[in-house]
PDB file of C-alpha atoms in Angstrom:
ATOM      1  CA  UNK A   1       3.461   5.122 -29.643  1.00 68.00           C
ATOM      2  CA  UNK A   2       0.590   7.353 -30.727  1.00 75.00           C
ATOM      3  CA  UNK A   3      -1.595   8.809 -27.968  1.00 80.00           C
ATOM      4  CA  UNK A   4      -4.710  10.864 -28.678  1.00 89.00           C
ATOM      5  CA  UNK A   5      -5.060  14.368 -27.302  1.00 91.00           C
ATOM      6  CA  UNK A   6      -7.865  13.484 -24.906  1.00 93.00           C
ATOM      7  CA  UNK A   7      -5.687  10.883 -23.226  1.00 92.00           C
ATOM      8  CA  UNK A   8      -2.807  13.341 -22.881  1.00 90.00           C
ATOM      9  CA  UNK A   9      -5.074  15.980 -21.333  1.00 95.00           C
ATOM     10  CA  UNK A  10      -6.562  13.444 -18.916  1.00 95.00           C
ATOM     11  CA  UNK A  11      -3.086  12.265 -17.904  1.00 90.00           C
ATOM     12  CA  UNK A  12      -1.942  15.806 -17.142  1.00 91.00           C
ATOM     13  CA  UNK A  13      -5.126  16.467 -15.153  1.00 95.00           C
ATOM     14  CA  UNK A  14      -4.500  13.339 -13.110  1.00 93.00           C
ATOM     15  CA  UNK A  15      -0.882  14.295 -12.401  1.00 93.00           C
ATOM     16  CA  UNK A  16      -1.989  17.782 -11.372  1.00 94.00           C
ATOM     17  CA  UNK A  17      -4.552  16.336  -8.966  1.00 95.00           C
ATOM     18  CA  UNK A  18      -1.947  13.967  -7.534  1.00 94.00           C
ATOM     19  CA  UNK A  19       0.377  16.933  -7.033  1.00 93.00           C
ATOM     20  CA  UNK A  20      -2.279  18.750  -5.006  1.00 96.00           C
ATOM     21  CA  UNK A  21      -2.845  15.655  -2.877  1.00 96.00           C
ATOM     22  CA  UNK A  22       0.883  15.182  -2.231  1.00 97.00           C
ATOM     23  CA  UNK A  23       1.294  18.830  -1.188  1.00 97.00           C
ATOM     24  CA  UNK A  24      -1.666  18.556   1.187  1.00 97.00           C
ATOM     25  CA  UNK A  25      -0.319  15.320   2.631  1.00 97.00           C
ATOM     26  CA  UNK A  26       3.121  16.866   3.125  1.00 98.00           C
ATOM     27  CA  UNK A  27       1.703  19.835   5.002  1.00 98.00           C
ATOM     28  CA  UNK A  28      -0.467  17.560   7.158  1.00 98.00           C
ATOM     29  CA  UNK A  29       2.394  15.228   8.010  1.00 98.00           C
ATOM     30  CA  UNK A  30       4.766  18.077   8.812  1.00 98.00           C
ATOM     31  CA  UNK A  31       2.207  19.585  11.171  1.00 98.00           C
ATOM     32  CA  UNK A  32       1.510  16.231  12.820  1.00 98.00           C
ATOM     33  CA  UNK A  33       5.204  15.559  13.402  1.00 98.00           C
ATOM     34  CA  UNK A  34       5.875  19.006  14.839  1.00 98.00           C
ATOM     35  CA  UNK A  35       2.796  18.959  17.079  1.00 98.00           C
ATOM     36  CA  UNK A  36       3.501  15.455  18.393  1.00 98.00           C
ATOM     37  CA  UNK A  37       7.066  16.322  19.396  1.00 97.00           C
ATOM     38  CA  UNK A  38       6.192  19.685  20.910  1.00 96.00           C
ATOM     39  CA  UNK A  39       3.275  18.104  22.772  1.00 95.00           C
ATOM     40  CA  UNK A  40       5.270  15.351  24.502  1.00 95.00           C
ATOM     41  CA  UNK A  41       7.583  16.710  27.226  1.00 93.00           C
ATOM     42  CA  UNK A  42       8.883  13.207  27.995  1.00 94.00           C
ATOM     43  CA  UNK A  43      10.747  12.898  24.711  1.00 96.00           C
ATOM     44  CA  UNK A  44      14.549  13.270  25.053  1.00 95.00           C
ATOM     45  CA  UNK A  45      14.726  15.744  22.145  1.00 96.00           C
ATOM     46  CA  UNK A  46      13.088  18.943  20.948  1.00 96.00           C
ATOM     47  CA  UNK A  47      12.426  20.674  17.651  1.00 96.00           C
ATOM     48  CA  UNK A  48      15.403  22.805  16.658  1.00 96.00           C
ATOM     49  CA  UNK A  49      14.022  24.733  13.683  1.00 95.00           C
ATOM     50  CA  UNK A  50      11.597  24.652  10.779  1.00 96.00           C
ATOM     51  CA  UNK A  51      11.078  21.932   8.193  1.00 98.00           C
ATOM     52  CA  UNK A  52      13.561  21.967   5.336  1.00 97.00           C
ATOM     53  CA  UNK A  53      11.691  21.332   2.066  1.00 98.00           C
ATOM     54  CA  UNK A  54      13.260  19.831  -1.046  1.00 98.00           C
ATOM     55  CA  UNK A  55      11.844  18.846  -4.430  1.00 97.00           C
ATOM     56  CA  UNK A  56      13.202  16.635  -7.195  1.00 97.00           C
ATOM     57  CA  UNK A  57      12.150  16.859 -10.838  1.00 96.00           C
ATOM     58  CA  UNK A  58      12.392  14.372 -13.648  1.00 94.00           C
ATOM     59  CA  UNK A  59      15.036  14.758 -16.367  1.00 92.00           C
ATOM     60  CA  UNK A  60      12.785  17.056 -18.405  1.00 93.00           C
ATOM     61  CA  UNK A  61      12.090  19.328 -15.401  1.00 92.00           C
ATOM     62  CA  UNK A  62       8.396  19.088 -16.237  1.00 91.00           C
ATOM     63  CA  UNK A  63       7.443  16.790 -13.392  1.00 93.00           C
ATOM     64  CA  UNK A  64       8.101  16.767  -9.651  1.00 96.00           C
ATOM     65  CA  UNK A  65       8.870  13.152  -8.801  1.00 97.00           C
ATOM     66  CA  UNK A  66       9.745  13.511  -5.110  1.00 98.00           C
ATOM     67  CA  UNK A  67       9.164  15.875  -2.208  1.00 98.00           C
ATOM     68  CA  UNK A  68      10.968  15.676   1.130  1.00 98.00           C
ATOM     69  CA  UNK A  69      10.643  17.455   4.448  1.00 98.00           C
ATOM     70  CA  UNK A  70      13.310  17.257   7.168  1.00 98.00           C
ATOM     71  CA  UNK A  71      12.703  18.544  10.714  1.00 98.00           C
ATOM     72  CA  UNK A  72      15.844  19.363  12.747  1.00 98.00           C
ATOM     73  CA  UNK A  73      15.990  17.971  16.287  1.00 98.00           C
ATOM     74  CA  UNK A  74      18.390  18.389  19.179  1.00 97.00           C
ATOM     75  CA  UNK A  75      18.785  16.721  22.542  1.00 95.00           C
ATOM     76  CA  UNK A  76      17.286  18.325  25.606  1.00 92.00           C
ATOM     77  CA  UNK A  77      19.604  19.843  28.179  1.00 81.00           C
ATOM     78  CA  UNK A  78      21.410  22.974  29.157  1.00 78.00           C
ATOM     79  CA  UNK A  79      23.567  24.913  26.772  1.00 71.00           C
ATOM     80  CA  UNK A  80      23.292  25.700  23.091  1.00 77.00           C
ATOM     81  CA  UNK A  81      23.196  22.174  21.729  1.00 84.00           C
ATOM     82  CA  UNK A  82      23.740  21.510  18.044  1.00 93.00           C
ATOM     83  CA  UNK A  83      21.278  19.789  15.725  1.00 96.00           C
ATOM     84  CA  UNK A  84      21.667  16.064  16.340  1.00 97.00           C
ATOM     85  CA  UNK A  85      19.352  14.540  13.712  1.00 98.00           C
ATOM     86  CA  UNK A  86      16.544  15.152  11.266  1.00 98.00           C
ATOM     87  CA  UNK A  87      13.180  13.412  11.437  1.00 98.00           C
ATOM     88  CA  UNK A  88      11.418  13.569   8.130  1.00 98.00           C
ATOM     89  CA  UNK A  89       9.777  11.966   5.156  1.00 98.00           C
ATOM     90  CA  UNK A  90      10.204  11.609   1.421  1.00 98.00           C
ATOM     91  CA  UNK A  91       7.247  11.055  -0.888  1.00 98.00           C
ATOM     92  CA  UNK A  92       8.303   9.410  -4.146  1.00 98.00           C
ATOM     93  CA  UNK A  93       5.889   9.066  -7.057  1.00 98.00           C
ATOM     94  CA  UNK A  94       8.258   7.532  -9.599  1.00 97.00           C
ATOM     95  CA  UNK A  95      11.987   7.144 -10.267  1.00 96.00           C
ATOM     96  CA  UNK A  96      14.642   5.734  -7.956  1.00 97.00           C
ATOM     97  CA  UNK A  97      12.641   6.647  -4.848  1.00 98.00           C
ATOM     98  CA  UNK A  98      10.375   3.688  -5.622  1.00 98.00           C
ATOM     99  CA  UNK A  99      13.061   1.548  -7.293  1.00 97.00           C
ATOM    100  CA  UNK A 100      12.845  -1.401  -4.901  1.00 97.00           C
ATOM    101  CA  UNK A 101      12.575  -4.822  -6.566  1.00 92.00           C
ATOM    102  CA  UNK A 102       8.966  -6.048  -6.755  1.00 88.00           C
ATOM    103  CA  UNK A 103       7.598  -2.536  -6.141  1.00 97.00           C
ATOM    104  CA  UNK A 104       5.791  -0.519  -8.812  1.00 95.00           C
ATOM    105  CA  UNK A 105       3.832   2.092  -6.843  1.00 98.00           C
ATOM    106  CA  UNK A 106       4.450   5.395  -5.011  1.00 98.00           C
ATOM    107  CA  UNK A 107       6.074   5.178  -1.590  1.00 98.00           C
ATOM    108  CA  UNK A 108       6.306   7.385   1.469  1.00 98.00           C
ATOM    109  CA  UNK A 109       9.568   6.946   3.368  1.00 98.00           C
ATOM    110  CA  UNK A 110       9.916   8.046   7.007  1.00 98.00           C
ATOM    111  CA  UNK A 111      13.463   8.555   8.259  1.00 98.00           C
ATOM    112  CA  UNK A 112      15.751   9.695  11.045  1.00 98.00           C
ATOM    113  CA  UNK A 113      19.080  10.785   9.582  1.00 98.00           C
ATOM    114  CA  UNK A 114      21.986  12.908  10.739  1.00 96.00           C
ATOM    115  CA  UNK A 115      21.388  15.217   7.774  1.00 97.00           C
ATOM    116  CA  UNK A 116      18.444  16.668   5.882  1.00 97.00           C
ATOM    117  CA  UNK A 117      17.382  15.251   2.536  1.00 97.00           C
ATOM    118  CA  UNK A 118      19.065  17.143  -0.281  1.00 96.00           C
ATOM    119  CA  UNK A 119      18.279  15.831  -3.742  1.00 97.00           C
ATOM    120  CA  UNK A 120      21.621  17.070  -5.028  1.00 94.00           C
ATOM    121  CA  UNK A 121      23.550  14.880  -2.587  1.00 93.00           C
ATOM    122  CA  UNK A 122      21.539  12.750  -0.139  1.00 95.00           C
ATOM    123  CA  UNK A 123      18.109  11.236  -0.656  1.00 97.00           C
ATOM    124  CA  UNK A 124      16.281   7.915  -0.536  1.00 98.00           C
ATOM    125  CA  UNK A 125      16.847   6.097  -3.803  1.00 97.00           C
ATOM    126  CA  UNK A 126      17.435   2.542  -4.959  1.00 98.00           C
ATOM    127  CA  UNK A 127      19.545   0.593  -5.596  1.00 97.00           C
ATOM    128  CA  UNK A 128      21.063   1.783  -2.313  1.00 97.00           C
ATOM    129  CA  UNK A 129      24.652   2.915  -2.824  1.00 94.00           C
ATOM    130  CA  UNK A 130      26.285   1.832   0.447  1.00 94.00           C
ATOM    131  CA  UNK A 131      26.074  -1.347   2.494  1.00 94.00           C
ATOM    132  CA  UNK A 132      26.514  -0.180   6.095  1.00 95.00           C
ATOM    133  CA  UNK A 133      22.963  -0.983   7.116  1.00 97.00           C
ATOM    134  CA  UNK A 134      20.883  -3.964   8.078  1.00 97.00           C
ATOM    135  CA  UNK A 135      17.268  -4.813   7.357  1.00 98.00           C
ATOM    136  CA  UNK A 136      15.416  -5.521  10.604  1.00 98.00           C
ATOM    137  CA  UNK A 137      12.336  -7.756  10.471  1.00 97.00           C
ATOM    138  CA  UNK A 138      11.813  -6.843   6.780  1.00 97.00           C
ATOM    139  CA  UNK A 139      10.472  -3.395   7.786  1.00 98.00           C
ATOM    140  CA  UNK A 140      13.323  -1.145   8.910  1.00 98.00           C
ATOM    141  CA  UNK A 141      16.615  -0.112   7.345  1.00 98.00           C
ATOM    142  CA  UNK A 142      18.879   0.540  10.329  1.00 98.00           C
ATOM    143  CA  UNK A 143      22.313   2.109  10.761  1.00 98.00           C
ATOM    144  CA  UNK A 144      23.191   1.466  14.410  1.00 96.00           C
ATOM    145  CA  UNK A 145      26.110  -0.102  16.231  1.00 92.00           C
ATOM    146  CA  UNK A 146      23.847  -0.649  19.236  1.00 92.00           C
ATOM    147  CA  UNK A 147      21.181  -2.396  17.168  1.00 92.00           C
ATOM    148  CA  UNK A 148      18.396  -0.042  18.227  1.00 95.00           C
ATOM    149  CA  UNK A 149      16.583   2.856  16.585  1.00 97.00           C
ATOM    150  CA  UNK A 150      16.259   4.792  19.859  1.00 97.00           C
ATOM    151  CA  UNK A 151      17.215   8.470  19.991  1.00 97.00           C
ATOM    152  CA  UNK A 152      20.979   8.879  19.848  1.00 95.00           C
ATOM    153  CA  UNK A 153      21.581   5.253  18.854  1.00 96.00           C
ATOM    154  CA  UNK A 154      21.671   5.429  15.072  1.00 95.00           C
ATOM    155  CA  UNK A 155      19.821   6.261  11.863  1.00 98.00           C
ATOM    156  CA  UNK A 156      16.899   4.469  10.250  1.00 98.00           C
ATOM    157  CA  UNK A 157      14.104   4.576   7.727  1.00 98.00           C
ATOM    158  CA  UNK A 158      10.972   2.642   6.844  1.00 98.00           C
ATOM    159  CA  UNK A 159       8.595   2.814   3.911  1.00 98.00           C
ATOM    160  CA  UNK A 160       4.841   2.877   3.349  1.00 98.00           C
ATOM    161  CA  UNK A 161       2.588   2.379   0.344  1.00 98.00           C
ATOM    162  CA  UNK A 162       1.369   5.899  -0.336  1.00 98.00           C
ATOM    163  CA  UNK A 163      -1.973   4.935  -1.897  1.00 96.00           C
ATOM    164  CA  UNK A 164      -3.012   3.135   1.307  1.00 97.00           C
ATOM    165  CA  UNK A 165      -2.875   6.359   3.366  1.00 97.00           C
ATOM    166  CA  UNK A 166      -6.269   8.014   2.999  1.00 94.00           C
ATOM    167  CA  UNK A 167      -7.137   9.855   6.225  1.00 97.00           C
ATOM    168  CA  UNK A 168      -5.311  12.072   8.734  1.00 97.00           C
ATOM    169  CA  UNK A 169      -5.678   9.285  11.291  1.00 98.00           C
ATOM    170  CA  UNK A 170      -4.009   6.781   8.969  1.00 98.00           C
ATOM    171  CA  UNK A 171      -1.180   9.219   8.292  1.00 98.00           C
ATOM    172  CA  UNK A 172      -0.561   9.667  12.013  1.00 98.00           C
ATOM    173  CA  UNK A 173      -0.820   5.952  12.797  1.00 98.00           C
ATOM    174  CA  UNK A 174       1.597   4.970  10.026  1.00 98.00           C
ATOM    175  CA  UNK A 175       4.072   7.857  10.030  1.00 98.00           C
ATOM    176  CA  UNK A 176       4.166   9.711  13.329  1.00 98.00           C
ATOM    177  CA  UNK A 177       3.278   7.126  15.972  1.00 98.00           C
ATOM    178  CA  UNK A 178       5.764   4.470  14.737  1.00 98.00           C
ATOM    179  CA  UNK A 179       8.558   7.032  14.363  1.00 98.00           C
ATOM    180  CA  UNK A 180       8.149   8.252  17.942  1.00 98.00           C
ATOM    181  CA  UNK A 181       7.873   4.664  19.177  1.00 98.00           C
ATOM    182  CA  UNK A 182      11.175   3.800  17.491  1.00 98.00           C
ATOM    183  CA  UNK A 183      12.814   6.883  18.986  1.00 97.00           C
ATOM    184  CA  UNK A 184      11.646   5.792  22.439  1.00 96.00           C
ATOM    185  CA  UNK A 185      13.436   2.476  21.927  1.00 96.00           C
ATOM    186  CA  UNK A 186      10.537   0.223  20.946  1.00 97.00           C
ATOM    187  CA  UNK A 187      11.475  -2.808  18.865  1.00 97.00           C
ATOM    188  CA  UNK A 188      10.770  -2.414  15.120  1.00 97.00           C
ATOM    189  CA  UNK A 189       8.235  -5.267  15.038  1.00 97.00           C
ATOM    190  CA  UNK A 190       6.264  -3.587  17.831  1.00 98.00           C
ATOM    191  CA  UNK A 191       6.530  -0.045  16.478  1.00 98.00           C
ATOM    192  CA  UNK A 192       5.688  -1.257  12.950  1.00 98.00           C
ATOM    193  CA  UNK A 193       3.343  -4.207  13.591  1.00 97.00           C
ATOM    194  CA  UNK A 194       2.277  -6.726  10.993  1.00 96.00           C
ATOM    195  CA  UNK A 195      -1.279  -5.376  10.954  1.00 94.00           C
ATOM    196  CA  UNK A 196      -0.229  -1.879   9.867  1.00 97.00           C
ATOM    197  CA  UNK A 197      -2.020  -1.832   6.473  1.00 96.00           C
ATOM    198  CA  UNK A 198       0.308   0.432   4.473  1.00 98.00           C
ATOM    199  CA  UNK A 199       3.584  -1.004   5.777  1.00 98.00           C
ATOM    200  CA  UNK A 200       6.004  -1.855   2.967  1.00 98.00           C
ATOM    201  CA  UNK A 201       8.047  -5.008   3.475  1.00 98.00           C
ATOM    202  CA  UNK A 202      11.638  -4.714   2.323  1.00 98.00           C
ATOM    203  CA  UNK A 203      13.234  -7.555   0.384  1.00 97.00           C
ATOM    204  CA  UNK A 204      16.581  -8.930   1.507  1.00 96.00           C
ATOM    205  CA  UNK A 205      19.487  -6.517   1.723  1.00 97.00           C
ATOM    206  CA  UNK A 206      21.229  -7.741  -1.426  1.00 97.00           C
ATOM    207  CA  UNK A 207      18.199  -6.774  -3.528  1.00 97.00           C
ATOM    208  CA  UNK A 208      18.083  -3.279  -2.016  1.00 97.00           C
ATOM    209  CA  UNK A 209      21.729  -2.968  -3.066  1.00 97.00           C
ATOM    210  CA  UNK A 210      20.881  -4.093  -6.587  1.00 94.00           C
ATOM    211  CA  UNK A 211      23.038  -7.202  -6.396  1.00 91.00           C
TER     212      UNK A 211
END
């Protein structure tokens, strides 16, 4: 396919602008997450270090397709407790990070995992490569024997349509507030209500697995 030079230049300018916006969003979200946790003494966990940042490029290494930040957390209490989990996010512009059936736009994933995102080994990508999770109310992927996303009860993640997040208030309301609500034990449908504009609805589990 032939593309004229003006179109190529405009495309690169657009990608560059998107890159600036994603970096700014990442910094904002990281600050919001850290401040919210440090500012709430009633939470059963505390920040245990700095954000771990990871980037993933496309096969040509010309384009950053994903950025992820993982914040280490540990339970409150006496003694030198180990890191128990990582609260974080992955912003995916293209590639397997958005490879959910029926989706064709950038996504922002918010997660609580027992490890940090590492694009060499562990990241959010579809089709999902293991089946030990359940989809709760079409809005939360949950790994939990107890059936809850509360702190110490399992791992989870949910996804948002990136383009629908336009202000710092929207970022907080979609990313930080629901994550802390889940960690306090709130039910997924309450923490991630139907009227949350950017909420991405997952298809059935078999489609996430690529079956």
